[in-house]
Short mmCIF file of C-alpha atoms in Angstrom, two decimals:
data_model
loop_
_atom_site.label_atom_id
_atom_site.label_comp_id
_atom_site.label_asym_id
_atom_site.label_seq_id
_atom_site.Cartn_x
_atom_site.Cartn_y
_atom_site.Cartn_z
CA ASP D 1 137.53 74.14 207.32
CA TRP D 2 134.99 71.33 207.83
CA CYS D 3 132.42 73.86 209.02
CA PHE D 4 133.02 76.15 206.06
CA GLY D 5 132.81 73.20 203.69
CA GLN D 6 129.43 72.32 205.19
CA ALA D 7 128.31 75.96 205.09
CA LYS D 8 129.31 76.29 201.43
CA LYS D 9 127.32 73.15 200.62
CA TRP D 10 124.23 74.61 202.34
CA LEU D 11 124.69 77.85 200.39
CA ASP D 12 125.19 76.12 197.03
CA ASP D 13 122.27 73.73 197.56
CA CYS D 14 119.96 76.62 198.45
CA HIS D 15 121.10 78.70 195.50
CA ASP D 16 120.69 75.82 193.03
CA LEU D 17 117.64 73.99 194.37
CA HIS D 18 115.41 76.30 196.45
CA SER D 19 113.13 78.26 194.16
CA ALA D 20 111.41 79.94 197.15
CA CYS D 21 114.73 81.45 198.25
CA ARG D 22 115.73 82.96 194.94
CA THR D 23 115.96 86.72 195.01
CA ARG D 24 117.13 89.30 192.56
CA LEU D 25 120.79 90.17 192.98
CA ASN D 26 121.50 93.72 194.07
CA CYS D 27 124.34 96.17 193.71
CA PRO D 28 124.88 98.23 196.89
CA ARG D 29 126.47 101.65 196.57
CA ARG D 30 129.66 100.34 198.18
CA VAL D 31 131.01 96.89 199.07
CA ILE D 32 134.31 95.58 200.40
CA ASP D 33 136.47 93.67 197.95
CA VAL D 34 138.02 91.04 200.22
CA GLY D 35 141.11 90.68 198.05
CA ASN D 36 140.75 87.27 196.45
CA ASP D 37 143.15 88.44 193.75
CA GLY D 38 146.03 88.69 196.21
CA LEU D 39 145.47 92.31 197.13
CA SER D 40 144.47 93.53 200.58
CA PRO D 41 140.77 94.26 201.25
CA ARG D 42 139.57 97.62 199.98
CA LEU D 43 136.38 99.60 199.73
CA HIS D 44 134.83 99.23 196.30
CA PRO D 45 132.37 101.93 195.11
CA THR D 46 130.14 100.14 192.61
CA ASN D 47 129.08 101.46 189.23
CA GLN D 48 127.04 100.38 186.24
CA ARG D 49 129.92 98.35 184.84
CA ASP D 50 129.79 96.07 187.89
CA GLY D 51 126.23 95.03 187.03
CA LEU D 52 124.60 92.76 189.62
CA ILE D 53 127.25 91.24 191.87
CA ALA D 54 127.26 88.34 194.33
CA TYR D 55 128.06 89.58 197.83
CA CYS D 56 127.37 88.69 201.46
CA CYS D 57 126.37 90.92 204.36
CA LEU D 58 127.60 91.01 207.96
CA SER D 59 125.06 91.33 210.77
CA TYR D 60 126.73 91.96 214.13
CA CYS D 61 126.71 93.90 217.40
CA TRP D 62 128.77 97.05 217.34
CA GLY D 63 129.11 97.20 221.11
CA GLY D 64 130.11 100.87 221.05
CA ASP D 65 131.87 103.23 218.66
CA GLN D 66 133.93 101.57 215.94
CA SER D 67 137.66 102.25 215.89
CA VAL D 68 137.75 101.76 212.11
CA ARG D 69 134.90 103.23 210.12
CA THR D 70 134.45 105.05 206.84
CA THR D 71 134.23 108.85 207.04
CA TRP D 72 134.89 111.55 204.49
CA ASP D 73 138.45 111.74 205.85
CA THR D 74 139.12 108.00 205.42
CA LEU D 75 137.05 107.27 202.29
CA ALA D 76 139.84 107.86 199.73
CA ASP D 77 142.36 105.80 201.73
CA TYR D 78 139.95 102.87 202.19
CA VAL D 79 139.25 102.76 198.46
CA LYS D 80 142.96 101.98 198.06
CA SER D 81 143.34 99.66 201.06
CA ILE D 82 141.64 98.94 204.38
CA PRO D 83 144.05 98.50 207.33
CA VAL D 84 143.19 94.89 208.23
CA ASP D 85 145.44 94.84 211.29
CA ARG D 86 143.39 97.67 212.81
CA LEU D 87 140.00 96.09 212.13
CA PRO D 88 138.06 94.66 215.10
CA ARG D 89 138.10 90.89 215.25
CA THR D 90 134.47 90.38 214.20
CA ILE D 91 135.07 92.23 210.92
CA ARG D 92 138.33 90.35 210.31
CA ASP D 93 136.47 87.08 210.87
CA ALA D 94 133.77 88.19 208.43
CA ILE D 95 136.35 88.89 205.71
CA ARG D 96 137.92 85.47 206.30
CA ALA D 97 134.48 83.78 206.15
CA THR D 98 133.71 85.56 202.86
CA VAL D 99 136.89 84.16 201.31
CA LYS D 100 136.15 80.66 202.63
CA LEU D 101 132.67 80.75 201.07
CA GLY D 102 134.16 81.63 197.68
CA LEU D 103 132.68 85.14 197.53
CA ARG D 104 134.57 88.27 196.63
CA TYR D 105 132.46 91.03 198.15
CA ILE D 106 130.95 91.75 201.55
CA TRP D 107 128.77 94.61 202.80
CA ILE D 108 129.56 95.86 206.34
CA ASP D 109 127.72 98.94 207.59
CA ALA D 110 130.63 100.54 209.48
CA LEU D 111 132.75 100.53 206.32
CA CYS D 112 130.19 100.78 203.51
CA ILE D 113 128.26 103.76 204.92
CA ILE D 114 129.92 107.15 205.37
CA GLN D 115 129.39 107.44 209.09
CA ASP D 116 129.78 111.21 209.40
CA ASP D 117 127.40 111.97 206.52
CA PRO D 118 123.75 112.13 207.72
CA VAL D 119 122.41 112.10 204.16
CA ASP D 120 124.41 109.02 203.20
CA LYS D 121 123.30 107.25 206.39
CA MET D 122 119.62 108.00 205.76
CA ARG D 123 119.86 106.87 202.15
CA GLU D 124 121.66 103.62 202.99
CA ILE D 125 119.35 102.79 205.90
CA ALA D 126 116.41 103.24 203.52
CA ASN D 127 118.15 100.83 201.11
CA MET D 128 118.72 98.13 203.73
CA PRO D 129 115.76 95.96 202.63
CA TYR D 130 117.30 95.71 199.17
CA ILE D 131 120.85 95.28 200.46
CA PHE D 132 120.03 92.36 202.76
CA LYS D 133 117.40 90.78 200.50
CA GLY D 134 119.80 90.93 197.55
CA ALA D 135 122.75 89.33 199.36
CA ARG D 136 123.84 85.81 198.49
CA VAL D 137 124.01 85.14 202.24
CA THR D 138 124.10 87.11 205.51
CA LEU D 139 126.76 86.19 208.06
CA LEU D 140 125.20 86.56 211.51
CA ALA D 141 127.85 86.94 214.21
CA ALA D 142 125.43 85.66 216.83
CA SER D 143 127.95 84.83 219.55
CA ALA D 144 129.82 88.16 219.45
CA ALA D 145 128.59 90.73 221.96
CA THR D 146 130.89 93.40 220.47
CA SER D 147 132.80 93.96 217.27
CA THR D 148 136.04 93.07 219.07
CA ALA D 149 134.84 89.62 220.23
CA GLY D 150 134.98 87.72 216.94
CA PHE D 151 132.86 84.72 216.01
CA LEU D 152 135.23 82.08 214.58
CA GLN D 153 136.39 80.82 217.96
CA PRO D 154 136.46 77.06 218.79
CA ARG D 155 133.04 75.77 219.81
CA ASN D 156 131.73 73.42 222.43
CA ASN D 157 132.12 69.83 221.23
CA LEU D 158 128.47 69.24 222.07
CA GLY D 159 127.67 71.21 218.97
CA ARG D 160 129.15 68.49 216.75
CA VAL D 161 126.47 65.91 217.29
CA GLU D 162 126.05 63.71 214.23
CA ASP D 163 122.60 63.14 212.80
CA THR D 164 121.63 59.73 214.20
CA SER D 165 118.07 59.65 212.90
CA PHE D 166 116.91 56.53 211.08
CA LYS D 167 113.69 55.25 209.49
CA LEU D 168 111.75 52.12 210.43
CA PRO D 169 108.79 50.52 208.62
CA PHE D 170 105.47 50.91 210.39
CA SER D 171 101.92 49.58 209.96
CA ASP D 172 98.88 50.97 211.72
CA ALA D 173 95.91 49.02 213.10
CA GLY D 174 94.14 49.24 209.76
CA GLY D 175 97.01 47.69 207.88
CA ALA D 176 98.19 50.92 206.21
CA LYS D 177 101.96 50.85 205.75
CA GLY D 178 104.29 53.73 206.30
CA SER D 179 107.40 54.59 208.24
CA VAL D 180 108.46 56.29 211.45
CA ILE D 181 111.64 58.30 211.96
CA LEU D 182 113.58 57.96 215.22
CA ALA D 183 116.10 60.63 216.15
CA GLN D 184 118.37 61.28 219.09
CA LYS D 185 117.29 64.10 221.39
CA PRO D 186 119.69 67.09 221.16
CA LEU D 187 122.30 67.02 223.90
CA PHE D 188 121.79 70.72 224.64
CA GLU D 189 119.16 73.39 224.28
CA THR D 190 119.70 76.30 221.92
CA LYS D 191 120.90 79.24 224.01
CA SER D 192 120.11 82.89 223.61
CA GLU D 193 122.82 84.83 221.81
CA PRO D 194 123.91 88.50 222.19
CA VAL D 195 122.39 89.46 218.82
CA ASP D 196 118.95 88.31 220.00
CA ASN D 197 118.74 91.41 222.21
CA ARG D 198 119.77 94.07 219.68
CA ALA D 199 117.08 96.10 217.92
CA TRP D 200 119.00 96.94 214.75
CA ILE D 201 119.81 93.31 214.06
CA LEU D 202 116.17 92.18 213.99
CA GLN D 203 115.49 93.56 210.51
CA GLU D 204 118.75 92.10 209.25
CA GLN D 205 117.70 88.71 210.61
CA LEU D 206 114.29 88.94 208.99
CA LEU D 207 115.10 90.47 205.61
CA SER D 208 117.91 88.07 204.70
CA PRO D 209 116.73 85.16 202.51
CA ARG D 210 119.71 83.12 203.71
CA LEU D 211 121.36 83.29 207.13
CA LEU D 212 124.59 81.63 208.18
CA ILE D 213 124.46 81.92 211.96
CA PHE D 214 127.69 81.60 213.93
CA GLY D 215 126.44 80.68 217.39
CA SER D 216 128.24 79.97 220.63
CA GLU D 217 127.93 76.20 220.24
CA ARG D 218 127.43 75.53 216.55
CA ILE D 219 126.74 76.98 213.13
CA TRP D 220 123.15 77.26 211.95
CA TRP D 221 121.79 77.58 208.44
CA SER D 222 118.44 79.20 207.80
CA CYS D 223 116.73 79.99 204.52
CA PHE D 224 113.09 80.35 203.50
CA THR D 225 113.02 76.63 202.63
CA SER D 226 114.97 74.82 205.34
CA SER D 227 117.09 75.10 208.47
CA CYS D 228 119.88 72.88 209.79
CA ALA D 229 123.03 72.95 211.89
CA ASP D 230 126.48 71.41 211.91
CA GLY D 231 125.23 69.03 214.61
CA GLY D 232 122.62 67.46 212.33
CA GLN D 233 119.13 68.38 211.14
CA ASN D 234 117.50 70.84 213.53
CA ASP D 235 114.46 73.05 213.32
CA LEU D 236 115.47 76.67 213.84
CA ARG D 237 111.79 77.53 214.44
CA ALA D 238 112.22 76.21 217.98
CA THR D 239 114.45 79.21 218.71
CA ARG D 240 113.38 82.78 219.43
CA ILE D 241 114.60 84.21 216.14
CA GLY D 242 113.46 81.14 214.24
CA LYS D 243 109.84 81.67 215.25
CA ILE D 244 109.75 85.32 214.25
CA ARG D 245 111.73 84.64 211.04
CA HIS D 246 109.26 81.93 210.03
CA LEU D 247 106.40 84.34 210.70
CA PHE D 248 107.97 87.02 208.52
CA SER D 249 108.94 84.69 205.66
CA THR D 250 105.33 83.58 205.27
CA SER D 251 103.89 87.12 205.33
CA SER D 252 103.96 87.68 201.58
CA MET D 253 100.55 87.11 200.03
CA THR D 254 98.83 87.14 196.69
CA GLN D 255 96.41 89.97 195.93
CA ASN D 256 93.36 87.85 196.79
CA ALA D 257 94.97 86.72 200.03
CA ARG D 258 95.70 90.33 200.97
CA GLU D 259 92.05 91.22 200.61
CA THR D 260 90.90 88.42 202.93
CA ASN D 261 93.84 88.22 205.36
CA VAL D 262 94.61 91.83 206.26
CA ILE D 263 93.96 91.09 209.94
CA LEU D 264 96.43 88.19 209.84
CA ARG D 265 99.01 90.37 208.15
CA ASP D 266 98.52 93.11 210.73
CA ALA D 267 98.94 90.55 213.51
CA ARG D 268 102.29 89.59 211.99
CA TRP D 269 103.45 93.20 211.98
CA GLU D 270 102.32 93.59 215.59
CA ALA D 271 104.24 90.43 216.57
CA ILE D 272 107.36 91.89 214.98
CA VAL D 273 106.90 95.19 216.85
CA GLU D 274 106.43 93.30 220.12
CA GLU D 275 109.70 91.44 219.53
CA TYR D 276 111.46 94.60 218.40
CA THR D 277 110.48 96.70 221.43
CA GLN D 278 111.93 94.07 223.77
CA ARG D 279 115.36 94.62 222.24
CA LYS D 280 117.97 97.18 223.22
CA ARG D 281 118.89 100.34 221.33
CA THR D 282 121.95 102.46 222.00
CA MET D 283 120.55 105.69 220.56
CA PRO D 284 116.98 106.84 221.43
CA ASP D 285 116.54 108.31 217.95
CA ASP D 286 116.99 104.85 216.40
CA MET D 287 113.51 103.67 217.40
CA LEU D 288 111.92 104.16 213.98
CA PRO D 289 115.02 103.91 211.73
CA ALA D 290 116.01 100.52 213.18
CA ILE D 291 112.75 98.93 212.02
CA SER D 292 112.38 101.00 208.84
CA GLY D 293 113.74 98.23 206.62
CA ILE D 294 110.97 95.86 207.62
CA ALA D 295 108.41 98.64 207.19
CA GLU D 296 109.70 99.38 203.70
CA ASP D 297 109.44 95.70 202.79
CA TYR D 298 105.83 95.58 204.03
CA ARG D 299 104.90 98.79 202.21
CA HIS D 300 106.50 97.69 198.96
CA ASP D 301 104.69 94.37 199.04
CA ALA D 302 101.23 95.69 199.82
CA ASP D 303 101.31 99.43 199.03
CA PHE D 304 100.30 100.37 202.58
CA ILE D 305 100.62 103.88 204.08
CA TYR D 306 102.97 104.09 207.08
CA LEU D 307 102.43 106.46 209.99
CA ALA D 308 105.23 106.47 212.59
CA GLY D 309 105.26 102.72 213.23
CA LEU D 310 101.59 102.02 212.46
CA TRP D 311 99.72 101.31 209.21
CA LYS D 312 96.97 103.69 208.14
CA HIS D 313 94.64 100.96 206.91
CA SER D 314 94.66 99.42 210.42
CA PHE D 315 93.57 102.56 212.25
CA PRO D 316 92.17 102.99 214.77
CA HIS D 317 92.38 99.34 215.93
CA ASN D 318 96.18 99.41 216.00
CA LEU D 319 96.05 102.09 218.71
CA LEU D 320 95.25 99.27 221.13
CA TRP D 321 98.80 98.74 222.29
CA PHE D 322 99.91 99.04 225.90
CA ASN D 323 103.13 99.25 227.89
CA LEU D 324 103.94 95.70 228.93
CA LYS D 325 105.76 96.92 232.04
CA SER D 326 102.66 98.84 233.11
CA GLN D 327 100.74 95.57 233.11
CA GLU D 328 103.51 93.84 235.07
CA ARG D 329 103.67 96.72 237.56
CA ALA D 330 100.06 96.04 238.58
CA ASN D 331 101.34 92.87 240.29
CA ASN D 332 104.93 93.84 241.01
CA ARG D 333 105.68 97.30 242.40
CA THR D 334 109.41 96.92 241.78
CA VAL D 335 108.82 97.16 238.01
CA SER D 336 109.56 100.70 236.83
CA LEU D 337 108.47 102.42 233.64
CA CYS D 338 110.72 104.50 231.41
CA LYS D 339 110.06 108.18 230.87
CA ARG D 340 109.25 109.46 227.42
CA PRO D 341 112.41 110.57 225.58
CA SER D 342 113.33 114.20 226.24
CA LYS D 343 113.71 114.84 222.50
CA TYR D 344 110.62 114.43 220.32
CA ARG D 345 110.63 111.07 218.56
CA ALA D 346 107.05 110.13 217.69
CA PRO D 347 103.45 111.22 218.38
CA THR D 348 101.98 109.93 221.63
CA TRP D 349 99.58 107.62 219.77
CA SER D 350 102.54 105.63 218.38
CA TRP D 351 104.30 102.86 220.30
CA ALA D 352 107.55 104.47 219.10
CA SER D 353 106.99 107.34 221.56
CA ILE D 354 107.99 105.18 224.56
CA ASP D 355 111.06 103.07 225.37
CA ASP D 356 109.42 100.11 227.11
CA PRO D 357 108.22 96.86 225.47
CA VAL D 358 104.69 97.01 224.11
CA LYS D 359 101.96 94.48 223.49
CA PHE D 360 98.99 94.72 221.14
CA THR D 361 95.48 93.53 221.93
CA ARG D 362 94.84 91.06 219.14
CA ARG D 363 91.89 92.02 217.01
CA GLU D 364 90.67 88.44 216.70
CA GLN D 365 90.11 88.49 220.48
CA PHE D 366 87.82 91.53 220.37
CA ASN D 367 84.61 89.78 219.42
CA ALA D 368 85.19 87.10 222.02
CA ARG D 369 85.31 89.59 224.90
CA ASN D 370 82.43 91.67 226.18
CA ALA D 371 80.27 90.87 223.16
CA GLY D 372 77.12 90.71 225.26
CA SER D 373 77.20 94.31 226.40
CA LEU D 374 78.25 96.29 223.34
CA SER D 375 76.91 96.78 219.85
CA LEU D 376 79.17 95.15 217.30
CA ASP D 377 77.96 97.76 214.77
CA TYR D 378 80.15 100.41 216.42
CA ARG D 379 83.05 101.42 214.20
CA PRO D 380 85.30 104.35 215.07
CA GLU D 381 86.65 106.15 212.00
CA LEU D 382 90.02 107.65 211.17
CA ILE D 383 89.27 110.99 209.52
CA THR D 384 92.86 112.05 208.79
CA GLY D 385 96.32 110.81 209.67
CA GLU D 386 99.62 112.41 208.75
CA VAL D 387 103.24 112.67 209.85
CA ALA D 388 106.06 115.07 208.97
CA LEU D 389 109.29 113.26 208.10
CA VAL D 390 112.73 114.42 209.15
CA SER D 391 113.93 113.53 205.65
CA GLU D 392 112.15 112.46 202.48
CA LEU D 393 115.10 110.12 201.89
CA ALA D 394 113.84 108.01 204.79
CA PRO D 395 110.06 107.62 204.35
CA HIS D 396 109.90 105.06 207.15
CA GLY D 397 112.43 106.75 209.42
CA GLU D 398 112.41 109.60 211.92
CA VAL D 399 109.45 111.98 212.15
CA LYS D 400 109.14 115.59 213.33
CA SER D 401 105.44 115.47 214.16
CA GLY D 402 102.32 113.41 213.71
CA THR D 403 98.58 114.01 214.03
CA ILE D 404 95.48 111.86 213.73
CA LYS D 405 91.84 112.88 213.78
CA ILE D 406 89.34 110.22 214.87
CA GLN D 407 85.57 110.14 215.17
CA ALA D 408 84.68 107.84 218.05
CA HIS D 409 82.70 107.36 221.25
CA VAL D 410 84.23 109.30 224.15
CA ARG D 411 83.49 109.82 227.83
CA LYS D 412 84.95 112.27 230.36
CA MET D 413 86.18 110.39 233.42
CA LEU D 414 88.52 110.66 236.39
CA LEU D 415 91.70 108.73 236.87
CA LYS D 416 91.89 108.03 240.60
CA ARG D 417 94.39 106.38 242.87
CA ASN D 418 93.24 103.07 244.32
CA GLN D 419 95.97 102.17 246.79
CA TRP D 420 98.90 101.36 244.47
CA ASN D 421 97.01 101.35 241.20
CA LEU D 422 95.21 103.93 239.08
CA ARG D 423 91.55 103.30 238.25
CA LEU D 424 89.05 104.98 235.95
CA TYR D 425 85.89 106.36 237.52
CA ASP D 426 82.87 108.14 236.02
CA PRO D 427 81.70 110.81 238.53
CA ASN D 428 78.59 111.57 236.46
CA PHE D 429 77.05 108.13 236.65
CA THR D 430 75.61 106.77 239.90
CA GLY D 431 74.77 103.25 238.76
CA PHE D 432 77.02 100.20 238.69
CA GLN D 433 80.26 100.87 236.82
CA PRO D 434 82.34 98.02 235.37
CA PRO D 435 85.89 97.68 236.69
CA GLY D 436 88.31 99.64 234.52
CA GLU D 437 91.96 98.72 234.11
CA PHE D 438 94.38 101.49 233.17
CA TYR D 439 97.92 100.94 231.85
CA LYS D 440 99.86 104.16 231.55
CA ASP D 441 102.27 104.61 228.68
CA ALA D 442 105.23 106.23 230.44
CA ALA D 443 106.43 107.02 233.96
CA GLU D 444 105.67 110.73 234.06
CA ASP D 445 102.52 110.82 231.91
CA VAL D 446 100.09 110.59 234.82
CA TYR D 447 102.12 110.75 238.00
CA LEU D 448 103.30 114.33 237.51
CA SER D 449 99.90 115.46 236.24
CA CYS D 450 97.75 114.07 239.06
CA ASP D 451 96.24 116.56 241.45
CA LYS D 452 98.19 115.87 244.64
CA ASP D 453 95.33 116.96 246.87
CA LYS D 454 92.46 115.09 245.25
CA HIS D 455 94.63 112.32 243.79
CA SER D 456 92.64 112.39 240.58
CA LEU D 457 93.10 113.56 237.03
CA PRO D 458 90.38 114.48 234.49
CA VAL D 459 90.84 112.36 231.37
CA LEU D 460 88.97 111.52 228.19
CA CYS D 461 88.40 107.87 227.34
CA LEU D 462 88.20 107.18 223.61
CA GLN D 463 86.58 103.89 222.72
CA ILE D 464 88.28 101.94 219.95
CA VAL D 465 86.43 98.64 220.05
CA GLU D 466 84.04 97.12 222.56
CA ALA D 467 85.18 98.06 226.07
CA GLN D 468 88.75 98.96 225.15
CA GLY D 469 90.37 102.18 224.10
CA ILE D 470 92.92 104.84 224.89
CA VAL D 471 93.11 107.45 227.64
CA LEU D 472 93.75 111.07 226.66
CA VAL D 473 94.55 114.32 228.44
CA THR D 474 94.16 117.82 227.06
CA GLU D 475 97.18 119.10 225.15
CA SER D 476 95.58 122.35 224.01
CA ARG D 477 92.09 123.64 223.41
CA TYR D 478 91.44 121.52 220.36
CA CYS D 479 93.70 118.50 220.69
CA PHE D 480 94.77 115.78 223.09
CA ARG D 481 97.72 113.55 223.83
CA ARG D 482 97.66 109.91 224.75
CA VAL D 483 98.72 108.78 228.25
CA GLY D 484 97.57 105.18 228.36
CA TYR D 485 95.30 102.28 227.46
CA TYR D 486 92.10 101.21 229.22
CA ARG D 487 89.98 98.09 229.33
CA PHE D 488 86.61 97.80 231.06
CA ASP D 489 85.31 94.41 232.07
CA THR D 490 81.70 94.78 230.95
CA ARG D 491 80.90 91.12 231.31
CA THR D 492 78.64 90.18 234.18
CA ARG D 493 80.53 87.90 236.53
CA ASP D 494 80.00 84.17 236.07
CA SER D 495 78.50 83.95 239.55
CA ASP D 496 75.99 86.63 238.51
CA SER D 497 75.31 85.93 234.85
CA MET D 498 74.05 82.41 235.46
CA TRP D 499 70.96 83.98 237.07
CA ILE D 500 70.10 86.57 234.42
CA GLY D 501 67.87 84.29 232.37
CA LEU D 502 65.97 82.72 235.26
CA PRO D 503 62.22 83.53 235.45
CA ALA D 504 61.08 85.69 238.36
CA THR D 505 58.89 84.17 241.06
CA THR D 506 56.68 86.26 243.32
CA ASP D 507 54.70 83.61 245.21
CA ALA D 508 57.37 83.00 247.82
CA PRO D 509 59.97 84.97 249.75
CA MET D 510 63.03 85.78 247.68
CA THR D 511 65.61 83.04 247.70
CA MET D 512 69.36 83.59 247.47
CA GLU D 513 69.22 82.57 243.82
CA GLN D 514 66.57 85.21 243.11
CA LYS D 515 68.64 87.87 244.85
CA TYR D 516 71.64 86.95 242.69
CA ARG D 517 69.43 87.05 239.60
CA GLU D 518 68.01 90.50 240.33
CA GLU D 519 71.43 91.87 241.23
CA ALA D 520 72.91 90.53 237.99
CA GLN D 521 70.07 91.98 235.96
CA ARG D 522 70.48 95.37 237.63
CA LYS D 523 74.22 95.41 236.86
CA ASP D 524 73.60 94.42 233.28
CA ARG D 525 71.04 97.22 232.85
CA ASP D 526 73.38 99.75 234.45
CA ILE D 527 76.27 98.80 232.17
CA LYS D 528 74.14 99.15 229.04
CA THR D 529 72.76 102.46 230.28
CA TRP D 530 76.24 103.76 231.02
CA LEU D 531 77.63 102.71 227.65
CA GLY D 532 74.72 104.47 225.97
CA LEU D 533 75.79 107.76 227.57
CA TRP D 534 79.06 107.89 225.64
CA SER D 535 78.95 110.65 223.02
CA THR D 536 80.32 110.64 219.47
CA GLU D 537 82.96 113.30 218.86
CA THR D 538 85.84 114.03 216.50
CA ILE D 539 89.11 114.13 218.42
CA THR D 540 92.57 115.30 217.32
CA ILE D 541 95.53 113.50 218.93
CA VAL D 542 99.17 114.51 218.69
#
């Protein structure tokens, strides 16, 4: 009761005092009436007479199929009464928490979406940004690994640390007066919770203006204005979800800011995708639907065009993602890559086509790397980009196909085995070639295609920016598919480049310094010559 009293105070203070957290109330298609009028909980289909209602949402781990869920067979019965004694503990706890917070309605996906109706599921998933953004508060069952675990269990006493901070007067050397705040160091570090590893829950964590987080050791409060816990004032931004939530909450911009900060906004989206792809999904087909709510929120705010996990205005720079496990495998052979899903899920140029975590090469790093060897005037161009949706009801959900056409610099090369690793090699150039790193996208993309006798594979390197790009193989006569990411180190080594600018001397035998200088100059000339051989072509990628 003390915890709920504190939680209700946080909720009321935020609702009354935090202008940045105010959102327009929503009216989901269905909510659960928790029975504050003495009746048992029941499913409540909303209508125009309900107007805009105050409700909360539950964000939780399913942990498998749900024993109680709404289907066409159970819909009529649940409108009359939901069998509370059959509900998993997490949902029972959520209903109890709703009552304690003084709210009448709660939205829970297993009960408010008709689970055996694909159309209803697509429509409600597409509405999730509005459902979670319009909720008075979202209850995050952080400590529950499954729906049967519950989240209102007794907590470790260490979580009930009182706020012992206090203020002391302070004067600096110049005589300026102020104050300093002293606070006790937390007696424990914030631990990772089961929800931190679930893909579906990420968008629920990010879209909710207010989160009441039921952790293993204490209860957290997070809104767009403040964060605190029942153990005293604490900064949620020190936690994994706190960092990404803070990033997302500050992503909205004015029109002028959008025009000058598109790169920053794109970097935020890429950070969200990086976090998302590290999380687990039960169903392979959920890759795009489980992040569609965040995509819809981004599109609505900035009117961007979405292409299977990437934004059209950011092409082709946003193709510079790579499989994080492929990078790790270069140093650790025990790391294994996932295969591409057997059922089509996304075009090969999208990160959504693989199951491993991905990482983007930040665009602000481009001009700092290899700038001496490449022309900064080079700009590849997206000619066309389109995807075919599985359903128009889910514009940011599953896709049936996707194609892009890009005009860019390309070069035919060979992918060769170099002991354990795969390296790019240009057989048509005899001069010095810069080292080329190759990170393949999926386990079978290259391994099954390599010529077992020659241990090499003809590929096409498509340059996106500077010495980075994507590696393609022929899909058909006129189009290609992506198999990986490449990066050439076109910088002259530090031990070489220090000699490039030295004047030549011919009056004496060549010294070691002069040999280094001439060798560095030769390499630099070769690299520029080689880069000048790349041709400009228009390439179709599927």
